[in-house]
Amino acid sequence: KALEAACALNDEERAWLAGVLEKLKLSARAYHRVLRVALTLADLQGEPKPSQPHFIEAIGYRQLDRLLKGA
């Protein structure tokens, strides 16, 4: 809950992210990891909350992690 509150997702962002994660067959645990990474990326750029590019980058890292673990 605190992580979701920190990300301050609106309904549209939440629906977009849920759709992407469902399409990629990522778990609820992966959802929270994506939120955490996106929040970190936003923080590193000095932004108060993550935006769609942060989520895209975080999902990319998650996919790369899956690819490397499968190799």
Backbone atoms as SQL, in Angstrom:
CREATE TABLE atoms (id INTEGER PRIMARY KEY, chain TEXT, resi INTEGER, resn TEXT, atom TEXT, x REAL, y REAL, z REAL);
INSERT INTO atoms VALUES
  (1, 'A', 1, 'LYS', 'N', 0.825, -1.207, 0.000),
  (2, 'A', 1, 'LYS', 'CA', 0.000, 0.000, 0.000),
  (3, 'A', 1, 'LYS', 'C', 0.862, 1.260, 0.000),
  (4, 'A', 2, 'ALA', 'N', 1.898, 1.292, 0.801),
  (5, 'A', 2, 'ALA', 'CA', 2.751, 2.482, 0.874),
  (6, 'A', 2, 'ALA', 'C', 3.458, 2.720, -0.452),
  (7, 'A', 3, 'LEU', 'N', 3.856, 1.633, -1.105),
  (8, 'A', 3, 'LEU', 'CA', 4.527, 1.754, -2.396),
  (9, 'A', 3, 'LEU', 'C', 3.576, 2.330, -3.439),
  (10, 'A', 4, 'GLU', 'N', 2.344, 1.835, -3.475),
  (11, 'A', 4, 'GLU', 'CA', 1.358, 2.356, -4.418),
  (12, 'A', 4, 'GLU', 'C', 1.026, 3.811, -4.112),
  (13, 'A', 5, 'ALA', 'N', 0.957, 4.159, -2.850),
  (14, 'A', 5, 'ALA', 'CA', 0.683, 5.547, -2.467),
  (15, 'A', 5, 'ALA', 'C', 1.824, 6.457, -2.900),
  (16, 'A', 6, 'ALA', 'N', 3.052, 5.981, -2.764),
  (17, 'A', 6, 'ALA', 'CA', 4.216, 6.779, -3.163),
  (18, 'A', 6, 'ALA', 'C', 4.242, 6.999, -4.671),
  (19, 'A', 7, 'CYS', 'N', 3.774, 6.005, -5.420),
  (20, 'A', 7, 'CYS', 'CA', 3.746, 6.138, -6.882),
  (21, 'A', 7, 'CYS', 'C', 2.597, 7.026, -7.343),
  (22, 'A', 8, 'ALA', 'N', 1.559, 7.142, -6.534),
  (23, 'A', 8, 'ALA', 'CA', 0.408, 8.003, -6.814),
  (24, 'A', 8, 'ALA', 'C', -0.143, 7.792, -8.221),
  (25, 'A', 9, 'LEU', 'N', -0.428, 6.531, -8.557),
  (26, 'A', 9, 'LEU', 'CA', -0.983, 6.214, -9.871),
  (27, 'A', 9, 'LEU', 'C', -2.443, 6.642, -9.954),
  (28, 'A', 10, 'ASN', 'N', -2.802, 7.270, -11.072),
  (29, 'A', 10, 'ASN', 'CA', -4.219, 7.547, -11.283),
  (30, 'A', 10, 'ASN', 'C', -4.843, 6.304, -11.926),
  (31, 'A', 11, 'ASP', 'N', -6.150, 6.306, -12.119),
  (32, 'A', 11, 'ASP', 'CA', -6.839, 5.122, -12.636),
  (33, 'A', 11, 'ASP', 'C', -6.344, 4.729, -14.023),
  (34, 'A', 12, 'GLU', 'N', -6.082, 5.722, -14.867),
  (35, 'A', 12, 'GLU', 'CA', -5.618, 5.446, -16.228),
  (36, 'A', 12, 'GLU', 'C', -4.232, 4.795, -16.213),
  (37, 'A', 13, 'GLU', 'N', -3.337, 5.323, -15.402),
  (38, 'A', 13, 'GLU', 'CA', -1.983, 4.757, -15.298),
  (39, 'A', 13, 'GLU', 'C', -2.028, 3.346, -14.718),
  (40, 'A', 14, 'ARG', 'N', -2.860, 3.149, -13.709),
  (41, 'A', 14, 'ARG', 'CA', -2.986, 1.836, -13.079),
  (42, 'A', 14, 'ARG', 'C', -3.527, 0.817, -14.079),
  (43, 'A', 15, 'ALA', 'N', -4.529, 1.206, -14.865),
  (44, 'A', 15, 'ALA', 'CA', -5.104, 0.305, -15.863),
  (45, 'A', 15, 'ALA', 'C', -4.087, -0.018, -16.953),
  (46, 'A', 16, 'TRP', 'N', -3.337, 0.996, -17.409),
  (47, 'A', 16, 'TRP', 'CA', -2.312, 0.772, -18.437),
  (48, 'A', 16, 'TRP', 'C', -1.261, -0.211, -17.927),
  (49, 'A', 17, 'LEU', 'N', -0.767, 0.031, -16.714),
  (50, 'A', 17, 'LEU', 'CA', 0.275, -0.817, -16.139),
  (51, 'A', 17, 'LEU', 'C', -0.241, -2.237, -15.926),
  (52, 'A', 18, 'ALA', 'N', -1.448, -2.380, -15.423),
  (53, 'A', 18, 'ALA', 'CA', -2.027, -3.709, -15.212),
  (54, 'A', 18, 'ALA', 'C', -2.168, -4.451, -16.535),
  (55, 'A', 19, 'GLY', 'N', -2.582, -3.745, -17.586),
  (56, 'A', 19, 'GLY', 'CA', -2.711, -4.367, -18.899),
  (57, 'A', 19, 'GLY', 'C', -1.381, -4.844, -19.449),
  (58, 'A', 20, 'VAL', 'N', -0.361, -4.023, -19.296),
  (59, 'A', 20, 'VAL', 'CA', 0.974, -4.399, -19.774),
  (60, 'A', 20, 'VAL', 'C', 1.484, -5.613, -19.008),
  (61, 'A', 21, 'LEU', 'N', 1.354, -5.586, -17.699),
  (62, 'A', 21, 'LEU', 'CA', 1.850, -6.697, -16.885),
  (63, 'A', 21, 'LEU', 'C', 1.081, -7.981, -17.165),
  (64, 'A', 22, 'GLU', 'N', -0.225, -7.855, -17.422),
  (65, 'A', 22, 'GLU', 'CA', -1.026, -9.030, -17.766),
  (66, 'A', 22, 'GLU', 'C', -0.586, -9.593, -19.113),
  (67, 'A', 23, 'LYS', 'N', -0.366, -8.717, -20.073),
  (68, 'A', 23, 'LYS', 'CA', 0.062, -9.153, -21.407),
  (69, 'A', 23, 'LYS', 'C', 1.413, -9.863, -21.346),
  (70, 'A', 24, 'LEU', 'N', 2.290, -9.385, -20.471),
  (71, 'A', 24, 'LEU', 'CA', 3.616, -9.985, -20.326),
  (72, 'A', 24, 'LEU', 'C', 3.626, -11.154, -19.343),
  (73, 'A', 25, 'LYS', 'N', 2.450, -11.444, -18.771),
  (74, 'A', 25, 'LYS', 'CA', 2.303, -12.543, -17.811),
  (75, 'A', 25, 'LYS', 'C', 3.231, -12.390, -16.607),
  (76, 'A', 26, 'LEU', 'N', 3.248, -11.192, -16.052),
  (77, 'A', 26, 'LEU', 'CA', 4.048, -10.927, -14.862),
  (78, 'A', 26, 'LEU', 'C', 3.171, -11.057, -13.618),
  (79, 'A', 27, 'SER', 'N', 3.753, -11.503, -12.543),
  (80, 'A', 27, 'SER', 'CA', 3.031, -11.761, -11.293),
  (81, 'A', 27, 'SER', 'C', 2.776, -10.473, -10.506),
  (82, 'A', 28, 'ALA', 'N', 2.010, -10.630, -9.438),
  (83, 'A', 28, 'ALA', 'CA', 1.766, -9.498, -8.538),
  (84, 'A', 28, 'ALA', 'C', 3.071, -9.052, -7.884),
  (85, 'A', 29, 'ARG', 'N', 3.939, -10.001, -7.603),
  (86, 'A', 29, 'ARG', 'CA', 5.248, -9.661, -7.036),
  (87, 'A', 29, 'ARG', 'C', 6.044, -8.825, -8.036),
  (88, 'A', 30, 'ALA', 'N', 5.981, -9.199, -9.308),
  (89, 'A', 30, 'ALA', 'CA', 6.679, -8.438, -10.349),
  (90, 'A', 30, 'ALA', 'C', 6.090, -7.034, -10.467),
  (91, 'A', 31, 'TYR', 'N', 4.773, -6.915, -10.302),
  (92, 'A', 31, 'TYR', 'CA', 4.109, -5.608, -10.334),
  (93, 'A', 31, 'TYR', 'C', 4.724, -4.683, -9.283),
  (94, 'A', 32, 'HIS', 'N', 4.901, -5.193, -8.078),
  (95, 'A', 32, 'HIS', 'CA', 5.468, -4.371, -7.011),
  (96, 'A', 32, 'HIS', 'C', 6.939, -4.060, -7.253),
  (97, 'A', 33, 'ARG', 'N', 7.642, -4.986, -7.854),
  (98, 'A', 33, 'ARG', 'CA', 9.043, -4.710, -8.191),
  (99, 'A', 33, 'ARG', 'C', 9.134, -3.627, -9.262),
  (100, 'A', 34, 'VAL', 'N', 8.235, -3.678, -10.233),
  (101, 'A', 34, 'VAL', 'CA', 8.203, -2.647, -11.279),
  (102, 'A', 34, 'VAL', 'C', 7.896, -1.292, -10.649),
  (103, 'A', 35, 'LEU', 'N', 6.934, -1.251, -9.723),
  (104, 'A', 35, 'LEU', 'CA', 6.624, 0.005, -9.033),
  (105, 'A', 35, 'LEU', 'C', 7.854, 0.537, -8.304),
  (106, 'A', 36, 'ARG', 'N', 8.550, -0.352, -7.604),
  (107, 'A', 36, 'ARG', 'CA', 9.718, 0.057, -6.815),
  (108, 'A', 36, 'ARG', 'C', 10.822, 0.614, -7.719),
  (109, 'A', 37, 'VAL', 'N', 11.082, -0.075, -8.834),
  (110, 'A', 37, 'VAL', 'CA', 12.131, 0.382, -9.755),
  (111, 'A', 37, 'VAL', 'C', 11.724, 1.696, -10.413),
  (112, 'A', 38, 'ALA', 'N', 10.469, 1.818, -10.831),
  (113, 'A', 38, 'ALA', 'CA', 9.997, 3.053, -11.455),
  (114, 'A', 38, 'ALA', 'C', 10.095, 4.224, -10.478),
  (115, 'A', 39, 'LEU', 'N', 9.767, 3.979, -9.223),
  (116, 'A', 39, 'LEU', 'CA', 9.875, 5.022, -8.202),
  (117, 'A', 39, 'LEU', 'C', 11.332, 5.439, -8.017),
  (118, 'A', 40, 'THR', 'N', 12.231, 4.478, -8.029),
  (119, 'A', 40, 'THR', 'CA', 13.660, 4.773, -7.912),
  (120, 'A', 40, 'THR', 'C', 14.149, 5.575, -9.109),
  (121, 'A', 41, 'LEU', 'N', 13.730, 5.188, -10.312),
  (122, 'A', 41, 'LEU', 'CA', 14.136, 5.913, -11.520),
  (123, 'A', 41, 'LEU', 'C', 13.655, 7.363, -11.469),
  (124, 'A', 42, 'ALA', 'N', 12.417, 7.568, -11.045),
  (125, 'A', 42, 'ALA', 'CA', 11.880, 8.927, -10.929),
  (126, 'A', 42, 'ALA', 'C', 12.675, 9.724, -9.900),
  (127, 'A', 43, 'ASP', 'N', 12.985, 9.087, -8.783),
  (128, 'A', 43, 'ASP', 'CA', 13.749, 9.753, -7.724),
  (129, 'A', 43, 'ASP', 'C', 15.134, 10.158, -8.229),
  (130, 'A', 44, 'LEU', 'N', 15.773, 9.293, -8.984),
  (131, 'A', 44, 'LEU', 'CA', 17.099, 9.604, -9.526),
  (132, 'A', 44, 'LEU', 'C', 17.066, 10.795, -10.483),
  (133, 'A', 45, 'GLN', 'N', 15.914, 10.998, -11.120),
  (134, 'A', 45, 'GLN', 'CA', 15.763, 12.126, -12.036),
  (135, 'A', 45, 'GLN', 'C', 15.178, 13.350, -11.338),
  (136, 'A', 46, 'GLY', 'N', 14.979, 13.258, -10.033),
  (137, 'A', 46, 'GLY', 'CA', 14.469, 14.388, -9.269),
  (138, 'A', 46, 'GLY', 'C', 12.991, 14.653, -9.458),
  (139, 'A', 47, 'GLU', 'N', 12.249, 13.641, -9.886),
  (140, 'A', 47, 'GLU', 'CA', 10.809, 13.799, -10.092),
  (141, 'A', 47, 'GLU', 'C', 10.060, 13.241, -8.887),
  (142, 'A', 48, 'PRO', 'N', 8.941, 13.869, -8.525),
  (143, 'A', 48, 'PRO', 'CA', 8.222, 13.456, -7.315),
  (144, 'A', 48, 'PRO', 'C', 7.525, 12.105, -7.434),
  (145, 'A', 49, 'LYS', 'N', 7.136, 11.725, -8.647),
  (146, 'A', 49, 'LYS', 'CA', 6.467, 10.439, -8.843),
  (147, 'A', 49, 'LYS', 'C', 6.825, 9.892, -10.214),
  (148, 'A', 50, 'PRO', 'N', 6.769, 8.579, -10.369),
  (149, 'A', 50, 'PRO', 'CA', 7.112, 7.995, -11.665),
  (150, 'A', 50, 'PRO', 'C', 6.047, 8.296, -12.715),
  (151, 'A', 51, 'SER', 'N', 6.493, 8.394, -13.956),
  (152, 'A', 51, 'SER', 'CA', 5.590, 8.588, -15.083),
  (153, 'A', 51, 'SER', 'C', 5.743, 7.386, -16.018),
  (154, 'A', 52, 'GLN', 'N', 4.983, 7.385, -17.090),
  (155, 'A', 52, 'GLN', 'CA', 4.975, 6.234, -17.991),
  (156, 'A', 52, 'GLN', 'C', 6.370, 5.840, -18.483),
  (157, 'A', 53, 'PRO', 'N', 7.234, 6.775, -18.867),
  (158, 'A', 53, 'PRO', 'CA', 8.583, 6.354, -19.286),
  (159, 'A', 53, 'PRO', 'C', 9.350, 5.608, -18.191),
  (160, 'A', 54, 'HIS', 'N', 9.131, 5.971, -16.937),
  (161, 'A', 54, 'HIS', 'CA', 9.785, 5.252, -15.835),
  (162, 'A', 54, 'HIS', 'C', 9.268, 3.821, -15.746),
  (163, 'A', 55, 'PHE', 'N', 7.960, 3.653, -15.930),
  (164, 'A', 55, 'PHE', 'CA', 7.384, 2.307, -15.887),
  (165, 'A', 55, 'PHE', 'C', 7.871, 1.476, -17.069),
  (166, 'A', 56, 'ILE', 'N', 7.957, 2.091, -18.237),
  (167, 'A', 56, 'ILE', 'CA', 8.450, 1.373, -19.415),
  (168, 'A', 56, 'ILE', 'C', 9.884, 0.904, -19.188),
  (169, 'A', 57, 'GLU', 'N', 10.715, 1.779, -18.648),
  (170, 'A', 57, 'GLU', 'CA', 12.104, 1.407, -18.373),
  (171, 'A', 57, 'GLU', 'C', 12.166, 0.303, -17.319),
  (172, 'A', 58, 'ALA', 'N', 11.363, 0.409, -16.268),
  (173, 'A', 58, 'ALA', 'CA', 11.352, -0.607, -15.215),
  (174, 'A', 58, 'ALA', 'C', 10.899, -1.960, -15.758),
  (175, 'A', 59, 'ILE', 'N', 9.890, -1.955, -16.623),
  (176, 'A', 59, 'ILE', 'CA', 9.421, -3.199, -17.233),
  (177, 'A', 59, 'ILE', 'C', 10.510, -3.779, -18.131),
  (178, 'A', 60, 'GLY', 'N', 11.218, -2.915, -18.834),
  (179, 'A', 60, 'GLY', 'CA', 12.333, -3.371, -19.668),
  (180, 'A', 60, 'GLY', 'C', 13.393, -4.071, -18.844),
  (181, 'A', 61, 'TYR', 'N', 13.719, -3.517, -17.687),
  (182, 'A', 61, 'TYR', 'CA', 14.687, -4.164, -16.796),
  (183, 'A', 61, 'TYR', 'C', 14.157, -5.508, -16.310),
  (184, 'A', 62, 'ARG', 'N', 12.869, -5.561, -16.020),
  (185, 'A', 62, 'ARG', 'CA', 12.260, -6.814, -15.553),
  (186, 'A', 62, 'ARG', 'C', 12.330, -7.878, -16.640),
  (187, 'A', 63, 'GLN', 'N', 12.045, -7.477, -17.879),
  (188, 'A', 63, 'GLN', 'CA', 12.106, -8.420, -18.994),
  (189, 'A', 63, 'GLN', 'C', 13.540, -8.891, -19.219),
  (190, 'A', 64, 'LEU', 'N', 14.493, -7.983, -19.103),
  (191, 'A', 64, 'LEU', 'CA', 15.901, -8.345, -19.261),
  (192, 'A', 64, 'LEU', 'C', 16.310, -9.344, -18.181),
  (193, 'A', 65, 'ASP', 'N', 15.848, -9.115, -16.969),
  (194, 'A', 65, 'ASP', 'CA', 16.138, -10.028, -15.867),
  (195, 'A', 65, 'ASP', 'C', 15.580, -11.417, -16.160),
  (196, 'A', 66, 'ARG', 'N', 14.357, -11.480, -16.672),
  (197, 'A', 66, 'ARG', 'CA', 13.744, -12.767, -17.022),
  (198, 'A', 66, 'ARG', 'C', 14.537, -13.455, -18.124),
  (199, 'A', 67, 'LEU', 'N', 14.964, -12.691, -19.105),
  (200, 'A', 67, 'LEU', 'CA', 15.725, -13.240, -20.223),
  (201, 'A', 67, 'LEU', 'C', 17.052, -13.820, -19.743),
  (202, 'A', 68, 'LEU', 'N', 17.741, -13.085, -18.890),
  (203, 'A', 68, 'LEU', 'CA', 19.040, -13.539, -18.399),
  (204, 'A', 68, 'LEU', 'C', 18.919, -14.750, -17.478),
  (205, 'A', 69, 'LYS', 'N', 17.858, -14.818, -16.699),
  (206, 'A', 69, 'LYS', 'CA', 17.663, -15.976, -15.821),
  (207, 'A', 69, 'LYS', 'C', 17.312, -17.220, -16.621),
  (208, 'A', 70, 'GLY', 'N', 16.678, -17.021, -17.767),
  (209, 'A', 70, 'GLY', 'CA', 16.309, -18.153, -18.615),
  (210, 'A', 70, 'GLY', 'C', 17.464, -18.671, -19.450),
  (211, 'A', 71, 'ALA', 'N', 18.550, -17.893, -19.523),
  (212, 'A', 71, 'ALA', 'CA', 19.686, -18.291, -20.372),
  (213, 'A', 71, 'ALA', 'C', 20.592, -19.280, -19.683);
